[in-house]
Amino acid sequence: MAPADVPDIVIGRLPIYLRALNFLLEEEREITASQELADKLGISSAQIRKDLSHFGEFGKQGTGYEIKYLREQLRKILKVDQEWDVALVGAGDLGHAIAHYGNFDRNGFHIVAVFDRNPRKIGAKMGRFQILDSESIPTVVQDMHIKVAIIAVPADSAQQVADTLVEAGIQAILNYAPITLNVPPKVRVQYIDPVVYLQRMTYYL
Amino acid sequence: MAPADVPDIVIGRLPIYLRALNFLLEEEREITASQELADKLGISSAQIRKDLSHFGEFGKQGTGYEIKYLREQLRKILKVDQEWDVALVGAGDLGHAIAHYGNFDRNGFHIVAVFDRNPRKIGAKMGRFQILDSESIPTVVQDMHIKVAIIAVPADSAQQVADTLVEAGIQAILNYAPITLNVPPKVRVQYIDPVVYLQRMTYYL
DNA sequence: TAGATTGTTAATCGATTAACAATC
DNA sequence: TAGATTGTTAATCGATTAACAATC
């Protein structure tokens, strides 16, 4: 189910395929084809078939893919057929938006703890969460066996927060701070810096 | 200054280099080397030199790169040595966080108009912005000659918003809605779907 | 059966890296 | 000069695509 040698770039596309399948399912579609997904996603149909072939044979010649079945397979491959507890560090505007973003829960990612180091915020409520002291990250993360964290603190404290999280056992970090983090190779990091995305477009204008 | 044939993937890395240079400048450093940037960014030094060589010769053998100079060159290449007006569509939690995110202004991206279609929000204040009716997107975008937009609406209205924006002359879209947009080839789109980023990491856990 | 679409092979295309002459 | 680092070439590596036999 999880061959060790699947390229990173292939894994990166699977969530996009999954998202498209969810969309088709909502439209109560039952069958799709690599060409249809290709048209929708702006990816070649050959690439979609090749990507999927790393994990098995999910389609039927002459017919295509049963959407429900392929979706379940992708969810298993990506390990999102289970629920994940998530720690959120940073209770500013950004942390607030993240904590209220319904798509996390809807996709099995449950924020279970929100941390901040500002004494004025610690103990206060943010939506349904009581904000915890960042000092308690190690104990809370360890006790709850949390493996996934989101960093939503300013750039100048992000590396320090990352160090604490890694030390506490976090293995995947979604980093909203505009800085490249230094972490051990076993820890995965994904970056969301909207300024970087805008700068990738202005070049072409 | 802008050779037509520079690979997309190279352009994608330039903002990361720029971010690292800004960071070094704040530490009052004056000179850096491809190897130092490589260590900081987890990219090979050869790749950094090769990427830069698409645009000119910015370093000195034996010495490295003058940080201020290289930074200015990258800003020119990416066209972020100028100010950009940005339209924001969607005044929910996410739109709120985006409108208040200081890094946009700090990097020359100025949100100048915020739109929503909810009658309860239209006319209300969100921070320093008065929320405008989405119906007015065409006129406002055209009158202000806005070229860059951010979509922060739910998935089910994102495509429609994108169509309106493109029609109004928008050429670059930063899309926070969890859906692949269908736009003409001349329009650039960048995607930020945090769920996708989380799903790219759980595979490895 | 005829038509359609998969899974897979082999070829092509493109990106990364190693290495080093040039040169500061 | 000796040491260091760039810019660039050529080789390597890896990803994408075209094409088609297999098969539903």
CSV table of C-alpha atoms (C1' of nucleotides) in Angstrom, one decimal:
chain,number,residue,atom,x,y,z
A,1,MET,CA,0.0,0.0,0.0
A,2,ALA,CA,2.9,2.3,0.6
A,3,PRO,CA,5.9,1.5,-1.6
A,4,ALA,CA,9.0,3.3,-0.2
A,5,ASP,CA,10.1,4.7,-3.5
A,6,VAL,CA,7.2,6.8,-4.7
A,7,PRO,CA,8.5,10.2,-5.7
A,8,ASP,CA,7.6,13.1,-3.5
A,9,ILE,CA,6.1,15.0,-6.4
A,10,VAL,CA,3.6,12.1,-7.0
A,11,ILE,CA,2.5,12.2,-3.4
A,12,GLY,CA,2.0,15.9,-3.7
A,13,ARG,CA,-0.5,15.4,-6.5
A,14,LEU,CA,-2.6,12.8,-4.7
A,15,PRO,CA,-4.5,15.3,-2.5
A,16,ILE,CA,-5.4,17.2,-5.6
A,17,TYR,CA,-6.9,14.1,-7.1
A,18,LEU,CA,-8.7,13.3,-3.9
A,19,ARG,CA,-10.1,16.8,-3.8
A,20,ALA,CA,-11.4,16.4,-7.4
A,21,LEU,CA,-13.0,13.1,-6.5
A,22,ASN,CA,-14.7,14.6,-3.5
A,23,PHE,CA,-16.1,17.3,-5.7
A,24,LEU,CA,-17.4,14.7,-8.3
A,25,LEU,CA,-19.0,12.7,-5.5
A,26,GLU,CA,-20.9,15.7,-4.3
A,27,GLU,CA,-22.3,16.0,-7.7
A,28,GLU,CA,-23.4,12.4,-7.3
A,29,ARG,CA,-21.2,11.2,-10.1
A,30,GLU,CA,-20.2,7.5,-9.9
A,31,ILE,CA,-17.6,7.0,-12.6
A,32,THR,CA,-14.8,9.1,-14.0
A,33,ALA,CA,-11.9,8.7,-16.4
A,34,SER,CA,-8.3,9.9,-16.3
A,35,GLN,CA,-9.1,12.2,-19.2
A,36,GLU,CA,-11.9,13.9,-17.3
A,37,LEU,CA,-9.7,14.5,-14.2
A,38,ALA,CA,-6.9,15.7,-16.5
A,39,ASP,CA,-9.2,18.3,-18.1
A,40,LYS,CA,-10.4,19.5,-14.7
A,41,LEU,CA,-7.0,19.7,-13.1
A,42,GLY,CA,-4.8,20.8,-16.0
A,43,ILE,CA,-2.6,17.7,-15.7
A,44,SER,CA,-2.1,15.1,-18.5
A,45,SER,CA,-4.2,11.9,-18.3
A,46,ALA,CA,-1.1,9.8,-18.7
A,47,GLN,CA,0.4,11.4,-15.6
A,48,ILE,CA,-2.6,10.7,-13.6
A,49,ARG,CA,-2.7,7.0,-14.6
A,50,LYS,CA,1.1,6.7,-14.0
A,51,ASP,CA,0.8,8.3,-10.6
A,52,LEU,CA,-2.0,5.9,-9.5
A,53,SER,CA,-0.1,2.9,-10.9
A,54,HIS,CA,2.5,3.4,-8.2
A,55,PHE,CA,0.0,2.1,-5.8
A,56,GLY,CA,-2.1,-0.5,-7.6
A,57,GLU,CA,-4.7,-0.9,-10.4
A,58,PHE,CA,-7.8,1.1,-9.5
A,59,GLY,CA,-9.6,1.4,-12.8
A,60,LYS,CA,-11.3,-0.7,-15.4
A,61,GLN,CA,-10.3,-0.7,-19.1
A,62,GLY,CA,-13.0,0.7,-21.3
A,63,THR,CA,-14.8,2.2,-18.3
A,64,GLY,CA,-12.6,4.3,-16.1
A,65,TYR,CA,-12.6,4.7,-12.3
A,66,GLU,CA,-15.3,4.1,-9.8
A,67,ILE,CA,-15.2,7.4,-7.9
A,68,LYS,CA,-16.1,6.1,-4.4
A,69,TYR,CA,-13.6,3.2,-4.6
A,70,LEU,CA,-10.7,5.3,-5.9
A,71,ARG,CA,-11.4,8.0,-3.3
A,72,GLU,CA,-11.2,5.3,-0.5
A,73,GLN,CA,-8.0,4.0,-1.9
A,74,LEU,CA,-6.4,7.5,-2.0
A,75,ARG,CA,-7.6,8.2,1.5
A,76,LYS,CA,-5.9,5.0,2.7
A,77,ILE,CA,-2.7,5.7,0.8
A,78,LEU,CA,-2.5,9.3,2.2
A,79,LYS,CA,-3.5,8.0,5.7
A,80,VAL,CA,-6.5,10.3,5.8
A,81,ASP,CA,-8.9,7.5,6.3
A,82,GLN,CA,-8.2,8.2,10.0
A,83,GLU,CA,-8.6,11.2,12.3
A,84,TRP,CA,-5.6,13.4,13.2
A,85,ASP,CA,-5.1,15.5,16.3
A,86,VAL,CA,-3.4,18.8,15.5
A,87,ALA,CA,-1.7,21.4,17.8
A,88,LEU,CA,-2.0,25.0,16.8
A,89,VAL,CA,0.7,27.5,18.0
A,90,GLY,CA,-0.2,31.2,17.8
A,91,ALA,CA,-3.5,32.7,18.7
A,92,GLY,CA,-3.3,36.0,16.7
A,93,ASP,CA,-5.5,36.9,13.7
A,94,LEU,CA,-4.0,34.0,11.7
A,95,GLY,CA,-4.4,31.5,14.5
A,96,HIS,CA,-8.0,32.7,14.9
A,97,ALA,CA,-8.8,32.1,11.3
A,98,ILE,CA,-7.2,28.7,11.3
A,99,ALA,CA,-9.0,27.6,14.4
A,100,HIS,CA,-12.3,28.6,12.8
A,101,TYR,CA,-11.6,27.1,9.4
A,102,GLY,CA,-14.2,24.4,9.0
A,103,ASN,CA,-12.3,22.4,6.4
A,104,PHE,CA,-9.8,21.0,8.8
A,105,ASP,CA,-12.5,19.1,10.9
A,106,ARG,CA,-14.3,18.2,7.7
A,107,ASN,CA,-11.2,16.4,6.5
A,108,GLY,CA,-10.3,14.6,9.7
A,109,PHE,CA,-7.8,17.1,11.1
A,110,HIS,CA,-8.9,18.2,14.5
A,111,ILE,CA,-7.3,21.0,16.3
A,112,VAL,CA,-7.2,19.9,19.9
A,113,ALA,CA,-4.9,22.5,21.5
A,114,VAL,CA,-4.1,26.1,20.9
A,115,PHE,CA,-1.0,27.7,22.4
A,116,ASP,CA,0.2,31.3,22.7
A,117,ARG,CA,2.9,32.9,24.8
A,118,ASN,CA,1.2,36.2,25.4
A,119,PRO,CA,0.1,36.3,29.1
A,120,ARG,CA,-2.9,38.4,28.1
A,121,LYS,CA,-4.2,35.6,25.9
A,122,ILE,CA,-3.3,32.6,28.0
A,123,GLY,CA,-6.4,31.3,29.7
A,124,ALA,CA,-8.7,33.3,27.4
A,125,LYS,CA,-11.2,31.7,25.0
A,126,MET,CA,-10.7,31.7,21.3
A,127,GLY,CA,-13.9,30.2,19.9
A,128,ARG,CA,-14.3,26.8,21.5
A,129,PHE,CA,-10.7,26.7,22.6
A,130,GLN,CA,-9.1,27.8,25.8
A,131,ILE,CA,-5.7,29.3,24.9
A,132,LEU,CA,-2.8,27.4,26.6
A,133,ASP,CA,0.6,28.7,27.7
A,134,SER,CA,3.3,27.9,25.1
A,135,GLU,CA,5.4,26.7,28.0
A,136,SER,CA,3.0,23.7,28.2
A,137,ILE,CA,3.7,22.5,24.6
A,138,PRO,CA,6.0,19.7,25.6
A,139,THR,CA,3.7,18.1,28.2
A,140,VAL,CA,0.5,18.6,26.2
A,141,VAL,CA,1.9,17.3,22.9
A,142,GLN,CA,3.4,14.3,24.6
A,143,ASP,CA,0.5,13.5,26.8
A,144,MET,CA,-2.0,13.7,23.8
A,145,HIS,CA,0.5,12.0,21.4
A,146,ILE,CA,0.0,14.8,18.9
A,147,LYS,CA,2.0,14.3,15.7
A,148,VAL,CA,0.9,17.2,13.6
A,149,ALA,CA,1.3,20.9,14.4
A,150,ILE,CA,0.5,24.2,12.7
A,151,ILE,CA,2.8,27.2,13.3
A,152,ALA,CA,1.0,30.6,13.1
A,153,VAL,CA,3.4,32.8,15.1
A,154,PRO,CA,5.6,35.7,13.8
A,155,ALA,CA,8.7,34.8,11.9
A,156,ASP,CA,11.1,35.7,14.7
A,157,SER,CA,9.7,33.1,17.1
A,158,ALA,CA,8.9,30.4,14.5
A,159,GLN,CA,12.2,28.5,14.7
A,160,GLN,CA,12.1,28.4,18.4
A,161,VAL,CA,8.5,27.1,18.3
A,162,ALA,CA,9.5,24.5,15.8
A,163,ASP,CA,12.4,23.3,18.0
A,164,THR,CA,10.0,22.9,20.9
A,165,LEU,CA,7.5,21.0,18.8
A,166,VAL,CA,10.1,18.7,17.3
A,167,GLU,CA,11.5,18.0,20.8
A,168,ALA,CA,8.0,17.1,22.0
A,169,GLY,CA,7.5,14.5,19.2
A,170,ILE,CA,5.8,16.4,16.4
A,171,GLN,CA,6.5,14.8,13.0
A,172,ALA,CA,4.7,17.1,10.6
A,173,ILE,CA,4.6,20.9,10.7
A,174,LEU,CA,2.4,23.2,8.6
A,175,ASN,CA,4.3,26.5,8.8
A,176,TYR,CA,2.6,29.8,8.2
A,177,ALA,CA,5.6,31.9,9.3
A,178,PRO,CA,7.6,33.4,6.5
A,179,ILE,CA,10.8,31.6,7.2
A,180,THR,CA,12.5,28.4,6.2
A,181,LEU,CA,12.6,26.1,9.2
A,182,ASN,CA,15.6,24.0,10.3
A,183,VAL,CA,14.3,20.6,11.4
A,184,PRO,CA,15.7,17.0,11.5
A,185,PRO,CA,15.1,15.0,8.3
A,186,LYS,CA,12.5,12.8,9.8
A,187,VAL,CA,10.2,15.8,10.4
A,188,ARG,CA,8.1,16.9,7.4
A,189,VAL,CA,7.4,20.6,6.9
A,190,GLN,CA,5.1,22.3,4.5
A,191,TYR,CA,5.1,26.1,4.0
A,192,ILE,CA,2.3,28.6,3.4
A,193,ASP,CA,3.7,32.1,2.8
A,194,PRO,CA,1.1,34.0,0.8
A,195,VAL,CA,3.7,36.7,-0.1
A,196,VAL,CA,5.9,34.0,-1.8
A,197,TYR,CA,2.9,32.9,-3.9
A,198,LEU,CA,2.1,36.5,-4.9
A,199,GLN,CA,5.8,37.0,-5.9
A,200,ARG,CA,5.7,33.9,-8.0
A,201,MET,CA,3.0,35.5,-10.1
A,202,THR,CA,4.1,39.2,-10.5
A,203,TYR,CA,7.1,38.0,-12.5
A,204,TYR,CA,4.7,37.1,-15.3
A,205,LEU,CA,2.7,40.3,-15.2
B,1,MET,CA,16.3,41.2,-17.4
B,2,ALA,CA,13.4,38.8,-18.1
B,3,PRO,CA,14.4,36.0,-20.5
B,4,ALA,CA,11.3,34.4,-21.8
B,5,ASP,CA,12.5,30.8,-21.3
B,6,VAL,CA,13.2,30.7,-17.6
B,7,PRO,CA,11.6,27.5,-16.2
B,8,ASP,CA,8.6,28.1,-13.9
B,9,ILE,CA,10.3,26.0,-11.2
B,10,VAL,CA,13.2,28.5,-11.2
B,11,ILE,CA,10.9,31.5,-10.8
B,12,GLY,CA,9.3,29.6,-7.9
B,13,ARG,CA,12.5,29.5,-6.0
B,14,LEU,CA,13.4,33.2,-6.4
B,15,PRO,CA,11.0,34.4,-3.7
B,16,ILE,CA,12.6,31.9,-1.3
B,17,TYR,CA,16.0,33.3,-2.1
B,18,LEU,CA,14.7,36.8,-1.7
B,19,ARG,CA,13.2,35.9,1.7
B,20,ALA,CA,16.5,34.6,2.9
B,21,LEU,CA,18.3,37.7,1.7
B,22,ASN,CA,15.9,39.9,3.6
B,23,PHE,CA,16.5,37.8,6.7
B,24,LEU,CA,20.3,38.2,6.4
B,25,LEU,CA,19.9,41.9,5.8
B,26,GLU,CA,18.0,42.3,9.0
B,27,GLU,CA,20.9,40.6,10.8
B,28,GLU,CA,23.0,43.4,9.2
B,29,ARG,CA,25.0,40.9,7.1
B,30,GLU,CA,26.6,42.3,4.0
B,31,ILE,CA,28.0,39.3,2.0
B,32,THR,CA,26.7,35.8,1.6
B,33,ALA,CA,27.7,32.8,-0.6
B,34,SER,CA,25.7,30.2,-2.5
B,35,GLN,CA,26.8,27.6,0.0
B,36,GLU,CA,25.4,29.6,3.0
B,37,LEU,CA,22.1,30.1,1.3
B,38,ALA,CA,22.1,26.4,0.3
B,39,ASP,CA,22.6,25.4,4.0
B,40,LYS,CA,19.9,27.7,5.2
B,41,LEU,CA,17.3,26.6,2.5
B,42,GLY,CA,18.1,23.0,2.0
B,43,ILE,CA,18.8,23.5,-1.6
B,44,SER,CA,22.2,22.7,-3.4
B,45,SER,CA,24.6,25.6,-3.9
B,46,ALA,CA,24.9,24.6,-7.6
B,47,GLN,CA,21.2,25.0,-8.1
B,48,ILE,CA,21.2,28.4,-6.5
B,49,ARG,CA,24.0,29.6,-8.8
B,50,LYS,CA,22.4,28.0,-11.8
B,51,ASP,CA,19.0,29.6,-11.0
B,52,LEU,CA,20.6,33.1,-10.7
B,53,SER,CA,22.7,32.6,-13.9
B,54,HIS,CA,19.5,32.7,-15.9
B,55,PHE,CA,19.3,36.4,-15.2
B,56,GLY,CA,22.9,37.6,-15.1
B,57,GLU,CA,26.1,37.5,-13.0
B,58,PHE,CA,25.4,38.9,-9.6
B,59,GLY,CA,28.3,37.5,-7.6
B,60,LYS,CA,32.1,37.9,-7.3
B,61,GLN,CA,34.4,34.9,-7.6
B,62,GLY,CA,36.2,34.3,-4.3
B,63,THR,CA,33.8,36.5,-2.4
B,64,GLY,CA,30.2,35.6,-2.9
B,65,TYR,CA,27.2,37.9,-3.3
B,66,GLU,CA,26.6,41.4,-2.0
B,67,ILE,CA,23.3,40.9,-0.2
B,68,LYS,CA,21.8,44.3,-0.8
B,69,TYR,CA,22.7,44.2,-4.5
B,70,LEU,CA,21.4,40.7,-5.1
B,71,ARG,CA,18.2,41.5,-3.2
B,72,GLU,CA,17.6,44.5,-5.4
B,73,GLN,CA,18.2,42.4,-8.6
B,74,LEU,CA,15.8,39.7,-7.4
B,75,ARG,CA,13.2,42.3,-6.5
B,76,LYS,CA,13.5,43.8,-10.0
B,77,ILE,CA,13.3,40.4,-11.7
B,78,LEU,CA,10.2,39.4,-9.7
B,79,LYS,CA,8.7,42.9,-10.3
B,80,VAL,CA,8.3,43.5,-6.6
B,81,ASP,CA,10.4,46.6,-6.7
B,82,GLN,CA,7.1,48.3,-7.2
B,83,GLU,CA,3.8,48.5,-5.3
B,84,TRP,CA,0.9,46.3,-6.3
B,85,ASP,CA,-2.8,46.9,-5.6
B,86,VAL,CA,-4.7,43.8,-4.6
B,87,ALA,CA,-8.5,43.1,-4.5
B,88,LEU,CA,-9.7,40.7,-1.8
B,89,VAL,CA,-12.9,38.8,-2.3
B,90,GLY,CA,-14.5,37.3,0.8
B,91,ALA,CA,-14.9,39.0,4.2
B,92,GLY,CA,-15.3,35.9,6.4
B,93,ASP,CA,-12.8,34.7,9.0
B,94,LEU,CA,-10.2,34.0,6.4
B,95,GLY,CA,-10.7,37.3,4.6
B,96,HIS,CA,-10.4,39.1,7.9
B,97,ALA,CA,-7.1,37.4,8.7
B,98,ILE,CA,-5.8,38.2,5.2
B,99,ALA,CA,-6.9,41.9,5.4
B,100,HIS,CA,-5.0,42.2,8.7
B,101,TYR,CA,-1.9,40.3,7.7
B,102,GLY,CA,0.9,42.9,7.9
B,103,ASN,CA,3.3,41.1,5.6
B,104,PHE,CA,1.3,42.0,2.5
B,105,ASP,CA,1.8,45.7,3.0
B,106,ARG,CA,5.4,45.2,4.2
B,107,ASN,CA,6.2,43.5,0.9
B,108,GLY,CA,4.5,46.0,-1.4
B,109,PHE,CA,1.1,44.2,-1.8
B,110,HIS,CA,-1.6,46.6,-0.8
B,111,ILE,CA,-5.2,45.5,-0.4
B,112,VAL,CA,-7.2,48.3,-1.7
B,113,ALA,CA,-10.7,46.8,-1.9
B,114,VAL,CA,-12.6,44.1,0.0
B,115,PHE,CA,-15.7,42.5,-1.5
B,116,ASP,CA,-18.4,40.3,-0.1
B,117,ARG,CA,-21.9,39.3,-1.4
B,118,ASN,CA,-23.5,39.0,2.0
B,119,PRO,CA,-25.9,41.9,2.4
B,120,ARG,CA,-25.3,42.0,6.2
B,121,LYS,CA,-21.6,42.6,5.5
B,122,ILE,CA,-21.8,45.0,2.6
B,123,GLY,CA,-21.1,48.6,3.9
B,124,ALA,CA,-19.8,47.4,7.2
B,125,LYS,CA,-16.2,48.0,8.3
B,126,MET,CA,-13.6,45.3,8.5
B,127,GLY,CA,-10.6,46.9,10.0
B,128,ARG,CA,-9.7,49.9,7.9
B,129,PHE,CA,-11.8,48.6,5.0
B,130,GLN,CA,-15.4,49.2,4.1
B,131,ILE,CA,-16.8,46.1,2.6
B,132,LEU,CA,-18.0,46.5,-1.0
B,133,ASP,CA,-20.7,44.6,-2.8
B,134,SER,CA,-19.3,41.8,-4.9
B,135,GLU,CA,-21.6,43.1,-7.7
B,136,SER,CA,-19.2,46.1,-7.9
B,137,ILE,CA,-16.1,43.9,-8.7
B,138,PRO,CA,-16.1,44.7,-12.4
B,139,THR,CA,-16.3,48.5,-12.1
B,140,VAL,CA,-13.9,48.8,-9.1
B,141,VAL,CA,-11.3,46.4,-10.5
B,142,GLN,CA,-11.4,48.1,-13.9
B,143,ASP,CA,-11.5,51.7,-12.6
B,144,MET,CA,-8.5,51.1,-10.2
B,145,HIS,CA,-6.7,49.0,-12.8
B,146,ILE,CA,-6.2,46.2,-10.2
B,147,LYS,CA,-4.3,43.2,-11.6
B,148,VAL,CA,-3.9,41.0,-8.6
B,149,ALA,CA,-6.7,39.4,-6.6
B,150,ILE,CA,-7.1,37.1,-3.6
B,151,ILE,CA,-10.1,34.7,-3.4
B,152,ALA,CA,-11.2,33.9,0.1
B,153,VAL,CA,-14.8,32.7,-0.5
B,154,PRO,CA,-16.2,29.2,0.0
B,155,ALA,CA,-15.5,26.5,-2.6
B,156,ASP,CA,-18.9,26.6,-4.2
B,157,SER,CA,-18.7,30.3,-5.2
B,158,ALA,CA,-14.9,30.4,-6.0
B,159,GLN,CA,-15.2,29.6,-9.7
B,160,GLN,CA,-17.9,32.2,-10.3
B,161,VAL,CA,-15.8,34.8,-8.5
B,162,ALA,CA,-12.8,33.8,-10.6
B,163,ASP,CA,-14.8,34.3,-13.8
B,164,THR,CA,-15.9,37.7,-12.7
B,165,LEU,CA,-12.3,38.7,-11.7
B,166,VAL,CA,-10.8,37.5,-15.0
B,167,GLU,CA,-13.5,39.3,-16.9
B,168,ALA,CA,-12.7,42.5,-15.0
B,169,GLY,CA,-9.0,42.2,-16.1
B,170,ILE,CA,-7.4,40.4,-13.1
B,171,GLN,CA,-4.2,38.6,-14.2
B,172,ALA,CA,-3.0,36.9,-11.1
B,173,ILE,CA,-5.2,35.1,-8.5
B,174,LEU,CA,-4.2,33.8,-5.1
B,175,ASN,CA,-6.9,31.2,-4.4
B,176,TYR,CA,-7.6,30.1,-0.9
B,177,ALA,CA,-10.7,28.1,-1.9
B,178,PRO,CA,-10.2,24.4,-2.0
B,179,ILE,CA,-10.9,23.9,-5.7
B,180,THR,CA,-8.9,23.9,-8.9
B,181,LEU,CA,-10.0,27.0,-10.9
B,182,ASN,CA,-10.6,27.1,-14.6
B,183,VAL,CA,-9.1,30.2,-16.1
B,184,PRO,CA,-7.6,31.3,-19.4
B,185,PRO,CA,-3.9,30.5,-19.9
B,186,LYS,CA,-2.8,34.2,-19.6
B,187,VAL,CA,-4.1,34.3,-16.0
B,188,ARG,CA,-1.8,33.0,-13.3
B,189,VAL,CA,-3.2,31.2,-10.3
B,190,GLN,CA,-1.6,30.1,-7.1
B,191,TYR,CA,-3.3,27.8,-4.6
B,192,ILE,CA,-3.3,27.8,-0.8
B,193,ASP,CA,-5.3,24.9,0.5
B,194,PRO,CA,-4.0,24.0,4.0
B,195,VAL,CA,-5.8,20.6,3.9
B,196,VAL,CA,-3.8,19.6,0.8
B,197,TYR,CA,-0.5,20.5,2.6
B,198,LEU,CA,-1.5,18.4,5.6
B,199,GLN,CA,-2.4,15.5,3.4
B,200,ARG,CA,1.0,15.7,1.7
B,201,MET,CA,2.6,15.0,5.1
B,202,THR,CA,0.4,12.3,6.7
B,203,TYR,CA,1.5,9.9,3.9
B,204,TYR,CA,4.9,9.9,5.6
B,205,LEU,CA,3.8,9.4,9.2
C,1,DT,C1',-18.4,-7.5,-31.4
C,2,DA,C1',-17.0,-2.5,-31.5
C,3,DG,C1',-15.6,1.1,-28.7
C,4,DA,C1',-13.4,3.0,-24.9
C,5,DT,C1',-10.0,3.4,-21.4
C,6,DT,C1',-6.7,1.5,-18.5
C,7,DG,C1',-1.9,0.2,-17.1
C,8,DT,C1',2.7,0.1,-18.8
C,9,DT,C1',6.7,0.6,-21.8
C,10,DA,C1',10.0,3.2,-24.0
C,11,DA,C1',11.3,7.6,-25.7
C,12,DT,C1',11.6,12.2,-24.7
C,13,DC,C1',12.1,16.0,-22.2
C,14,DG,C1',13.8,18.8,-18.5
C,15,DA,C1',16.0,19.6,-14.1
C,16,DT,C1',19.7,18.7,-10.9
C,17,DT,C1',24.4,18.0,-9.8
C,18,DA,C1',29.3,17.4,-10.0
C,19,DA,C1',33.3,19.4,-11.4
C,20,DC,C1',36.3,22.9,-12.7
C,21,DA,C1',38.2,26.8,-15.3
C,22,DA,C1',37.9,31.6,-14.5
C,23,DT,C1',38.7,35.1,-11.5
C,24,DC,C1',38.3,38.1,-7.6
D,1,DT,C1',50.4,34.7,-4.4
D,2,DA,C1',47.1,31.4,-2.1
D,3,DG,C1',42.4,30.7,-1.1
D,4,DA,C1',37.8,31.0,-2.0
D,5,DT,C1',33.7,31.1,-4.7
D,6,DT,C1',31.5,32.1,-8.9
D,7,DG,C1',29.5,31.0,-13.5
D,8,DT,C1',29.1,27.3,-16.7
D,9,DT,C1',29.6,22.9,-18.9
D,10,DA,C1',28.6,18.2,-19.4
D,11,DA,C1',26.9,14.2,-17.2
D,12,DT,C1',23.5,12.3,-14.6
D,13,DC,C1',19.3,11.8,-12.8
D,14,DG,C1',14.3,11.8,-12.7
D,15,DA,C1',9.9,13.1,-14.4
D,16,DT,C1',6.6,13.5,-18.2
D,17,DT,C1',4.5,12.0,-22.4
D,18,DA,C1',3.3,9.3,-26.4
D,19,DA,C1',1.7,5.2,-27.8
D,20,DC,C1',-0.3,0.9,-27.6
D,21,DA,C1',-1.4,-3.9,-26.1
D,22,DA,C1',-4.5,-5.6,-22.8
D,23,DT,C1',-9.0,-5.9,-21.5
D,24,DC,C1',-13.4,-4.5,-19.8
